Tab-separated table of N, CA and C in Angstrom:
chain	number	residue	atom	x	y	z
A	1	UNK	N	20.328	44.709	63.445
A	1	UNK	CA	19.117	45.480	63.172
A	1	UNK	C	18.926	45.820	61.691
A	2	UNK	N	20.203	45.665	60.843
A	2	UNK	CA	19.605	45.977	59.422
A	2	UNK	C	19.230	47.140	58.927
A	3	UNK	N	19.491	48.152	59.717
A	3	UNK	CA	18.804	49.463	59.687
A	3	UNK	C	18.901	50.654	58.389
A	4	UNK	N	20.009	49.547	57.603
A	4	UNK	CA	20.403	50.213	55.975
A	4	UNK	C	19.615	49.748	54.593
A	5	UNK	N	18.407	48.789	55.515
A	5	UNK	CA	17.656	48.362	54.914
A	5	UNK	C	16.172	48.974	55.047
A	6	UNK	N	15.991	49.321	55.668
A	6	UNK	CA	14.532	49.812	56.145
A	6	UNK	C	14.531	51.585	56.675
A	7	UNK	N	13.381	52.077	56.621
A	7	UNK	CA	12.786	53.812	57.250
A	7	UNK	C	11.741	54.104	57.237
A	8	UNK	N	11.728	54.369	58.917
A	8	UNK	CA	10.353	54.571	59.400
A	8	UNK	C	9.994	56.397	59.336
A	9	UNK	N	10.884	57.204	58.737
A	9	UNK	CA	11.314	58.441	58.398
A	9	UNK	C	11.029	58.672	56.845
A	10	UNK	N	11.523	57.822	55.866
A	10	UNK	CA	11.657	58.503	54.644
A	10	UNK	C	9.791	59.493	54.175
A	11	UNK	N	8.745	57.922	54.551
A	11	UNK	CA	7.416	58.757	54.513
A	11	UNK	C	7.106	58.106	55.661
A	12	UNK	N	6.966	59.718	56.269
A	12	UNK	CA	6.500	59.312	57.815
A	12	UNK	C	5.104	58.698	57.595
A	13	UNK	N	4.993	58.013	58.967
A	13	UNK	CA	3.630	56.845	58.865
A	13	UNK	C	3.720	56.274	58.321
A	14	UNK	N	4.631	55.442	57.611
A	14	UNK	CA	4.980	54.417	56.629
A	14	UNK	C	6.297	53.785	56.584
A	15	UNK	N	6.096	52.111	56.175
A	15	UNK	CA	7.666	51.600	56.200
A	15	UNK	C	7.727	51.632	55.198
A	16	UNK	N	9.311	51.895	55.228
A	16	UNK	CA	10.279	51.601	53.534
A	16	UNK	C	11.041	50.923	53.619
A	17	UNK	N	10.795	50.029	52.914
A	17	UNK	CA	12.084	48.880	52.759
A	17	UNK	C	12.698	49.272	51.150
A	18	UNK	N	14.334	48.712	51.829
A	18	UNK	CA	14.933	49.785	50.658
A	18	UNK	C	15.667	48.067	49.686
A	19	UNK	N	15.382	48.103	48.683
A	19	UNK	CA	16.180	46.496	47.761
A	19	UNK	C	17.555	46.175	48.417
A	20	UNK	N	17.311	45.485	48.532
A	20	UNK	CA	19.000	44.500	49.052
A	20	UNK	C	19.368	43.602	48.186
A	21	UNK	N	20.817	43.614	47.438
A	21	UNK	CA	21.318	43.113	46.835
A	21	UNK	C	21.132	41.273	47.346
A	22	UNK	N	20.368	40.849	48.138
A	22	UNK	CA	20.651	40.072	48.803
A	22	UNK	C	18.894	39.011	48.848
A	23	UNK	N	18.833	37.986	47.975
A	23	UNK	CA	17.981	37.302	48.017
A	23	UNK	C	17.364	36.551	49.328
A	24	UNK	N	16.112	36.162	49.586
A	24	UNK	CA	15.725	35.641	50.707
A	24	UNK	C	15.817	34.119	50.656
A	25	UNK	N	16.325	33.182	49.256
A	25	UNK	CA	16.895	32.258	49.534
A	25	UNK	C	18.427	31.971	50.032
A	26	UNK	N	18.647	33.315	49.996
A	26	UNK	CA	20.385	33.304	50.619
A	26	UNK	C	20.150	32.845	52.240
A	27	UNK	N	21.060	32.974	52.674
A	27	UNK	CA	21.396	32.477	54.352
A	27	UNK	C	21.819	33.989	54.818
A	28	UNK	N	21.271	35.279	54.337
A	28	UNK	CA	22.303	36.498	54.427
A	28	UNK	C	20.676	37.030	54.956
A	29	UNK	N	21.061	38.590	55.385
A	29	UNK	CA	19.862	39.468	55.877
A	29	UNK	C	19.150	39.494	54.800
A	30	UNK	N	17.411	39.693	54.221
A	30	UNK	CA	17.028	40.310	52.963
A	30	UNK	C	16.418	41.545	53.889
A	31	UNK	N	15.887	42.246	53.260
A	31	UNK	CA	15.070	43.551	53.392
A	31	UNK	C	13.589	42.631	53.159
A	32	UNK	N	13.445	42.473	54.897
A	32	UNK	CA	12.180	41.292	55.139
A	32	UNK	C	11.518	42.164	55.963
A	33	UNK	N	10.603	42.489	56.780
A	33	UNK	CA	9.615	42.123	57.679
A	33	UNK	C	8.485	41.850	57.673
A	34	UNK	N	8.569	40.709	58.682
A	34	UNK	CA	7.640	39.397	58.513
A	34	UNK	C	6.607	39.242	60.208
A	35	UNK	N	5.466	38.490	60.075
A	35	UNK	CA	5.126	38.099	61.618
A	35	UNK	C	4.692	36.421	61.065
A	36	UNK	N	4.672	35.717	62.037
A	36	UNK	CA	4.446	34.112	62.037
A	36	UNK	C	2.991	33.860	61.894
A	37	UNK	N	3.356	33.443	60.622
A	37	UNK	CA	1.261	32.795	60.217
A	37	UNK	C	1.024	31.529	61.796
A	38	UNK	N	-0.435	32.528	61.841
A	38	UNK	CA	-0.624	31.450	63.646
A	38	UNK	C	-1.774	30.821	63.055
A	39	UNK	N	-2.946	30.787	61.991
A	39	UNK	CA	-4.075	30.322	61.615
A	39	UNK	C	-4.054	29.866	60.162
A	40	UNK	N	-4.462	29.109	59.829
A	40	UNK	CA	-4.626	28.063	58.911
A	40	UNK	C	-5.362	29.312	57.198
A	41	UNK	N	-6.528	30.087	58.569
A	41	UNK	CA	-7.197	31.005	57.712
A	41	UNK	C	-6.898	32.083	57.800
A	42	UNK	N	-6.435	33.063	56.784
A	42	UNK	CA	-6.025	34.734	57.356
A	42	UNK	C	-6.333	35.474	55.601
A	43	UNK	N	-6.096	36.759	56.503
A	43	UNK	CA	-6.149	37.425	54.845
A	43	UNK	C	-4.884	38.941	55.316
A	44	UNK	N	-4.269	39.031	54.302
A	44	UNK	CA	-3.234	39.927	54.403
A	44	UNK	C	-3.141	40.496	53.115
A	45	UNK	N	-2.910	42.369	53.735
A	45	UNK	CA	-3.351	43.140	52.553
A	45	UNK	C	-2.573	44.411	52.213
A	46	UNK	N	-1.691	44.588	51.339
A	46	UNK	CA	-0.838	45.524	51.593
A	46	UNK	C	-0.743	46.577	50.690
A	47	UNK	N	-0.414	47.726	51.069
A	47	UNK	CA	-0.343	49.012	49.883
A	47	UNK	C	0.778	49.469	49.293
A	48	UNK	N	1.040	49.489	48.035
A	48	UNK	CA	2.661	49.660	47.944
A	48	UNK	C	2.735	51.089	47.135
A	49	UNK	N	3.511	51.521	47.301
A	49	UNK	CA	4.100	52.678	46.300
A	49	UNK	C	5.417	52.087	45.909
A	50	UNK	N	5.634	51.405	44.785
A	50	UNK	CA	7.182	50.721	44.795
A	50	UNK	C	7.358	51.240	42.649
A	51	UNK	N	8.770	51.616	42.865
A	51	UNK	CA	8.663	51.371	40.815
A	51	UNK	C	10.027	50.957	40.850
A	52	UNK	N	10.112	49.781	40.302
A	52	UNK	CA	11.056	49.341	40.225
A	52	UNK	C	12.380	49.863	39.375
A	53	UNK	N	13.647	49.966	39.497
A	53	UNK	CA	14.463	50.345	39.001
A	53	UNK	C	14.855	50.000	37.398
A	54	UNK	N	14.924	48.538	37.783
A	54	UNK	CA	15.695	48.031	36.505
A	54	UNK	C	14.505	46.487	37.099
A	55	UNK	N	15.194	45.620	35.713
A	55	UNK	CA	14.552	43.814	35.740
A	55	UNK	C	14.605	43.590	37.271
A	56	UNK	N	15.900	43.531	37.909
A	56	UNK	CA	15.921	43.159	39.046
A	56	UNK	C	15.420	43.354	39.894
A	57	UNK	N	15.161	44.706	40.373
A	57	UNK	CA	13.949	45.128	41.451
A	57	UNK	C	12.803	44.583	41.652
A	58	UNK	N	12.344	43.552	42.681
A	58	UNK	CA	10.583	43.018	42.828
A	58	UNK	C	10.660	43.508	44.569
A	59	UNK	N	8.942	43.503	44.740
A	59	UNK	CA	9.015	44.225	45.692
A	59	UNK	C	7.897	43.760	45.992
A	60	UNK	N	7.230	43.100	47.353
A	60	UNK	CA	5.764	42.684	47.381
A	60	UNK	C	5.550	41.695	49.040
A	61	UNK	N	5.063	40.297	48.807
A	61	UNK	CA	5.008	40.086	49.742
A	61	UNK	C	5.167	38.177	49.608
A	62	UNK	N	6.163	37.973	50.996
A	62	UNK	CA	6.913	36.768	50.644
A	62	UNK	C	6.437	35.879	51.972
A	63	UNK	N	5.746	34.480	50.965
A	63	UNK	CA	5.176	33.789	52.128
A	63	UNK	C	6.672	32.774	52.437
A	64	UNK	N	7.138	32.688	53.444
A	64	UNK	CA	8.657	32.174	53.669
A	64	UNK	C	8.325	31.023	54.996
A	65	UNK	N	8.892	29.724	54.629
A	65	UNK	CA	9.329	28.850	55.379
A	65	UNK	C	10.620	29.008	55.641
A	66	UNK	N	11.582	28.384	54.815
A	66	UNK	CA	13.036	28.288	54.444
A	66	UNK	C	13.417	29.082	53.512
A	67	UNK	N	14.941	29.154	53.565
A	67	UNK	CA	15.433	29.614	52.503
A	67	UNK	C	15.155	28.384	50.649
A	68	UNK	N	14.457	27.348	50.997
A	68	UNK	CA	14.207	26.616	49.392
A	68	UNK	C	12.679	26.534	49.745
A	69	UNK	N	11.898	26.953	50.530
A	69	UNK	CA	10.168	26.694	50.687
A	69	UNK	C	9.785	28.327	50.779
A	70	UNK	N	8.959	28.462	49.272
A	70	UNK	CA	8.959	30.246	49.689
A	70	UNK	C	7.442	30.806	48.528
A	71	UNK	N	6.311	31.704	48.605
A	71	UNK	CA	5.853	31.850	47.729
A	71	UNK	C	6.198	33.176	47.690
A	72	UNK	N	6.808	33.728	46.432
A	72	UNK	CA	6.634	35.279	46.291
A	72	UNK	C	5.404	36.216	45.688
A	73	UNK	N	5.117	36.884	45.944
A	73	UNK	CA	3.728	37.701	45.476
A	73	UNK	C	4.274	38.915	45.687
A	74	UNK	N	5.076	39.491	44.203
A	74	UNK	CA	5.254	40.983	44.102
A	74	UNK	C	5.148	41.619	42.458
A	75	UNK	N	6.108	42.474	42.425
A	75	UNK	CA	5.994	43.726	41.208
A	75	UNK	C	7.355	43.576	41.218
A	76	UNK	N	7.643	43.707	39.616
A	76	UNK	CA	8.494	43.710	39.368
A	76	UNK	C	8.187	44.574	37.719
A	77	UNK	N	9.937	44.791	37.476
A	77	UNK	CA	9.502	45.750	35.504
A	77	UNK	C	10.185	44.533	34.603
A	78	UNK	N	9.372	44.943	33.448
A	78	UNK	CA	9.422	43.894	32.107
A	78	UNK	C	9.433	45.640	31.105
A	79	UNK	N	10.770	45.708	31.202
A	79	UNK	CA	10.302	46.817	29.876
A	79	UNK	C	10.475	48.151	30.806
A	80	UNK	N	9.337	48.616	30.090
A	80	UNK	CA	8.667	49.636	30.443
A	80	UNK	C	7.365	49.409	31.350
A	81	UNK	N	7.348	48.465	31.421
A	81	UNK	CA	5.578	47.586	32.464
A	81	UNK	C	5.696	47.672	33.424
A	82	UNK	N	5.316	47.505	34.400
A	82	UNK	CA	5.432	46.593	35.708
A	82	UNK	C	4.527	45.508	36.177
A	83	UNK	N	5.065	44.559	36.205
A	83	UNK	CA	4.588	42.767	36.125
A	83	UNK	C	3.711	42.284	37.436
A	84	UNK	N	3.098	42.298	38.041
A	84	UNK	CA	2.466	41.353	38.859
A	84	UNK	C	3.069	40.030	38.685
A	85	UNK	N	3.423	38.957	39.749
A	85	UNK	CA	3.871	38.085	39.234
A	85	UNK	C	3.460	36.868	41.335
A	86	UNK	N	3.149	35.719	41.042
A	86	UNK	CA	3.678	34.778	41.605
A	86	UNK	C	4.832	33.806	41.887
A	87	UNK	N	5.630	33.417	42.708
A	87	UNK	CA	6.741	32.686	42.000
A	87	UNK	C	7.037	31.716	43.151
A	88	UNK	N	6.449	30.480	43.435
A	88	UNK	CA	6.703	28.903	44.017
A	88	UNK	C	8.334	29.096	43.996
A	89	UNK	N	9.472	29.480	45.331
A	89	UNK	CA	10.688	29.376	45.045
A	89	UNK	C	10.966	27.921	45.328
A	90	UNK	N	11.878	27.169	44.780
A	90	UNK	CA	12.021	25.861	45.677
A	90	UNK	C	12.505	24.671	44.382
A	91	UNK	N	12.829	23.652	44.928
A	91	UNK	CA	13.294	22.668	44.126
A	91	UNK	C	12.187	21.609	43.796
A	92	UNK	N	11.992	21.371	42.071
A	92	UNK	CA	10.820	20.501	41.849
A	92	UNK	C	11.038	20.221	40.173
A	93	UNK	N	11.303	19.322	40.160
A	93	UNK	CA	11.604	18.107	38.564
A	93	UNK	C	10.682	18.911	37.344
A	94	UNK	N	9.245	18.602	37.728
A	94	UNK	CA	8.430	19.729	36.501
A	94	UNK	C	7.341	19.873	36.962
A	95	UNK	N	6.430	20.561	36.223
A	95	UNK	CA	4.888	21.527	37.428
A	95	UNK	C	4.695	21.267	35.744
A	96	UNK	N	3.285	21.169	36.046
A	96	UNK	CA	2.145	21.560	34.859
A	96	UNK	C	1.522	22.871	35.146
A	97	UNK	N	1.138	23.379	33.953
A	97	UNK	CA	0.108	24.214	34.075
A	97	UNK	C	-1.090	24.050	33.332
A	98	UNK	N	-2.459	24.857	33.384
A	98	UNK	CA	-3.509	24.994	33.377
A	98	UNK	C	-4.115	25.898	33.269
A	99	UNK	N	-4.797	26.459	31.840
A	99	UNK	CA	-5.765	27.240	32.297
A	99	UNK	C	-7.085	27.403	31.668
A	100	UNK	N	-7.935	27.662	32.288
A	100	UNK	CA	-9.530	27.034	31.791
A	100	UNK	C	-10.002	28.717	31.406
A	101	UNK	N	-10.768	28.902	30.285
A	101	UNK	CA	-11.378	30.072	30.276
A	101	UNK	C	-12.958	29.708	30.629
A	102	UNK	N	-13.328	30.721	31.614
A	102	UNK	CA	-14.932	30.877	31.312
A	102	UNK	C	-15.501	31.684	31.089
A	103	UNK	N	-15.056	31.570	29.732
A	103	UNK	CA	-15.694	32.774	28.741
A	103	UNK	C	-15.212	34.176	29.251
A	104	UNK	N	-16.033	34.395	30.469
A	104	UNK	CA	-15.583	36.229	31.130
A	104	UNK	C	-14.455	36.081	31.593
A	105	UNK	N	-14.033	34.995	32.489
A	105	UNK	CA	-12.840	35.058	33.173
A	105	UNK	C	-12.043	33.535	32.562
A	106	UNK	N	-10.426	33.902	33.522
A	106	UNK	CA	-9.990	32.830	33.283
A	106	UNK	C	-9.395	32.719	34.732
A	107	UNK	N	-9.652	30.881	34.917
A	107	UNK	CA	-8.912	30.560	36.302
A	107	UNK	C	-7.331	29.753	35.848
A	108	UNK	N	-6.311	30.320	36.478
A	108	UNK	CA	-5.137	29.501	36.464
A	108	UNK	C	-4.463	28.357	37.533
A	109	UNK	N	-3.843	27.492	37.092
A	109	UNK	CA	-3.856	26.067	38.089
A	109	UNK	C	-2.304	25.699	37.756
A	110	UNK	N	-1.821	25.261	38.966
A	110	UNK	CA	-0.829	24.328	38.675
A	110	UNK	C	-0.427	23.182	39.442
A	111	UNK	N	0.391	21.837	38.682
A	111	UNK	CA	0.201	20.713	39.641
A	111	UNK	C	1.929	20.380	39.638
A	112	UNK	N	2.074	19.946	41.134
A	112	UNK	CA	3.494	19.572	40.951
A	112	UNK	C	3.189	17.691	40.833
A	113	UNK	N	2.429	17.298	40.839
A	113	UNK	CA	1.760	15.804	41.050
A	113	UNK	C	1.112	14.904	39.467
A	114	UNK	N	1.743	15.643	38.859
A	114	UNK	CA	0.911	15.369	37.016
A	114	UNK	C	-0.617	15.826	36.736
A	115	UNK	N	-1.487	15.138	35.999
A	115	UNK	CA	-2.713	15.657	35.717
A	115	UNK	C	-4.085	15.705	36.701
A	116	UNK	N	-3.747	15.321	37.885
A	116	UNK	CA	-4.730	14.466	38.458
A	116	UNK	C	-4.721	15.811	39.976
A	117	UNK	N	-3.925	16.318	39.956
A	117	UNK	CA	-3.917	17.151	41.383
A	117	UNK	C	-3.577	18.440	41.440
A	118	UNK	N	-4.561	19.471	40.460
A	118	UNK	CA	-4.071	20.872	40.537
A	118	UNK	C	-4.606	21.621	42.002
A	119	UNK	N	-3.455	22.756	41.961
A	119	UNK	CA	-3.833	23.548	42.648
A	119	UNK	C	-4.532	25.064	42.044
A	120	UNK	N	-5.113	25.518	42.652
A	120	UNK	CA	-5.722	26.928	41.740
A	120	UNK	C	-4.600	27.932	42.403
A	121	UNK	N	-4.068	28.947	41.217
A	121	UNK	CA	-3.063	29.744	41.519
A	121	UNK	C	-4.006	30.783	41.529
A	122	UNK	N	-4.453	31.272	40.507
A	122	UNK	CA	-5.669	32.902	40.341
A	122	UNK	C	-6.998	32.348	39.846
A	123	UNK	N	-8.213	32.875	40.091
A	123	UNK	CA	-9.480	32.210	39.803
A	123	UNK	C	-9.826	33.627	39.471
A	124	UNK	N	-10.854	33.505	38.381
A	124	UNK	CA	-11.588	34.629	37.680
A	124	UNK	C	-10.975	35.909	37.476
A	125	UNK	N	-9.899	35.924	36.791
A	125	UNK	CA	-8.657	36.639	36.348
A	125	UNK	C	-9.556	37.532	35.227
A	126	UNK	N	-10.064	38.632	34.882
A	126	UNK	CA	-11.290	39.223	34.025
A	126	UNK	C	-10.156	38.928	32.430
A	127	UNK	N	-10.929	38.560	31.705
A	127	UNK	CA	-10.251	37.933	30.341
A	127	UNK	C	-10.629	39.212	29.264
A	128	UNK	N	-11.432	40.153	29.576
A	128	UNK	CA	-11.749	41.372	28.533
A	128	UNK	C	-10.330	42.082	28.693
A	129	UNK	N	-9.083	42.124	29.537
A	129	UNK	CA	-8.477	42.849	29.478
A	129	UNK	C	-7.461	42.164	28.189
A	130	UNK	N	-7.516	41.481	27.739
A	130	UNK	CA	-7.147	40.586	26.222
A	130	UNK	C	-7.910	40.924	25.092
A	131	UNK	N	-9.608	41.772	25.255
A	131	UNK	CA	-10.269	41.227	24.580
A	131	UNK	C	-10.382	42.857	23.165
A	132	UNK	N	-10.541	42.747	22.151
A	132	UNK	CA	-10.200	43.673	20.817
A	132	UNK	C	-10.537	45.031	21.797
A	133	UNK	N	-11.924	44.476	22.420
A	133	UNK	CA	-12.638	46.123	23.041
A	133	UNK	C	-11.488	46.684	23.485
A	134	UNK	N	-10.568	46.024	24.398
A	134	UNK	CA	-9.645	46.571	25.821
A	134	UNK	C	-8.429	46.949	24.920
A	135	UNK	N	-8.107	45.976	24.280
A	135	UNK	CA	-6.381	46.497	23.368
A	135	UNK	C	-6.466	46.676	22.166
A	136	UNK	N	-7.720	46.812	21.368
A	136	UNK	CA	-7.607	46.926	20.302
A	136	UNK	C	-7.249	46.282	18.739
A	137	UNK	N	-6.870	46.229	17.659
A	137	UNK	CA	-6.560	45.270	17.105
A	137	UNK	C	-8.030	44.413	16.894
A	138	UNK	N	-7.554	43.642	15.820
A	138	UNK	CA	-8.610	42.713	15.112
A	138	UNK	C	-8.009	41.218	14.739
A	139	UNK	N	-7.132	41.027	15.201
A	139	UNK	CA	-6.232	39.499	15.459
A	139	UNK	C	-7.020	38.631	16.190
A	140	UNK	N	-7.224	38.869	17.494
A	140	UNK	CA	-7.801	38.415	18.595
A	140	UNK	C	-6.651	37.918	19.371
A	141	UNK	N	-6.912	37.236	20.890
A	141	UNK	CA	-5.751	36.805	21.245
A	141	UNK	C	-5.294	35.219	21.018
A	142	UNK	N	-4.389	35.105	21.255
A	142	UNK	CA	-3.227	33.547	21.483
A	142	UNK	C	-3.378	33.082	22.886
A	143	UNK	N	-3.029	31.984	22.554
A	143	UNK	CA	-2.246	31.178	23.548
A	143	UNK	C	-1.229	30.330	23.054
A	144	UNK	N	-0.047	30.321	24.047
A	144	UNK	CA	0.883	29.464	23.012
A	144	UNK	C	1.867	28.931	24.326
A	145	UNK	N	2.862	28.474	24.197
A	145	UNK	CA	4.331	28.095	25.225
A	145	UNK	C	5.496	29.280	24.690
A	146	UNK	N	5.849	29.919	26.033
A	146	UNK	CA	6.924	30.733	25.876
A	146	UNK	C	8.216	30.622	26.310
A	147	UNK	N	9.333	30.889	26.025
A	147	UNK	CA	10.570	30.942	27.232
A	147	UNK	C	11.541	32.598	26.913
A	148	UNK	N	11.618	33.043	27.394
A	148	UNK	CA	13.004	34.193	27.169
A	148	UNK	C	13.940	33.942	27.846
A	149	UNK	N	15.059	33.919	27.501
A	149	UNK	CA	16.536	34.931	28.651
A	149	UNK	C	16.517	36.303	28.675
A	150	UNK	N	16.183	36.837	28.432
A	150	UNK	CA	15.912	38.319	28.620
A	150	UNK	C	15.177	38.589	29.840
């Protein structure tokens, strides 16, 4: 039952799932609950009160086949922030990315297939939150290629 993972007590009328040292690509329990996608079309919508501890803490909602077929959609901290983030878990040589501005917004894409077969990851993402009005500054913004270990 897992029951050192989850409380239907801490805020009553509400579940808490509590972090488990324990990833959902492992073969081990995670701090999951899940129901079986039955339709092709659905929409699922969830409310969180979550702040993450440290880097490690994400917390959100995990579309799961297998332990190597998985999309994550949670929150996680960068800093002092807390990140919105997507993350394709799984094994794959290299992915392109993509992203088109239109003007107000920007849509993001990625292809595991080379140039010829994107998928749309976020569409009309509002691009003023980049823009001098929203952060200020007189630079304007970048685009560039990044990597950290941090």
């Amino acid at each position: 039952p897992a029951t050192e993972l989850y409380s239907l007590s801490d805020t009553p009328g509400f579940l808490t799932l509590k972090c488990a040292d324990v990833s959902a690509a492992e073969k081990d329990t995670p701090a999951f609950v899940c129901r079986r996608m039955q339709h092709h079309k659905f929409e699922s919508t969830t409310r969180m009160l979550f702040n993450p501890a440290n880097e490690k803490d994400k917390a959100g909602m995990l579309l799961f086949k297998d332990e190597k077929h998985q999309y994550l959609f949670a929150v996680n901290r960068q800093g002092e922030n807390k990140s919105v983030f997507l993350k394709r878990i799984g094994n794959t040589k290299e992915i392109y990315l993509k992203v088109i501005s239109q003007g107000t917004h920007y849509d993001f894409y990625y292809s595991l297939k080379g140039e010829k077969d994107w998928t749309l990851l976020c569409k009309d993402v509002d691009a003023s939150y980049l823009s001098t009005t929203t952060a200020g500054g007189f630079t304007g913004s970048v685009i560039g290629l990044y990597a950290t270990c941090k």
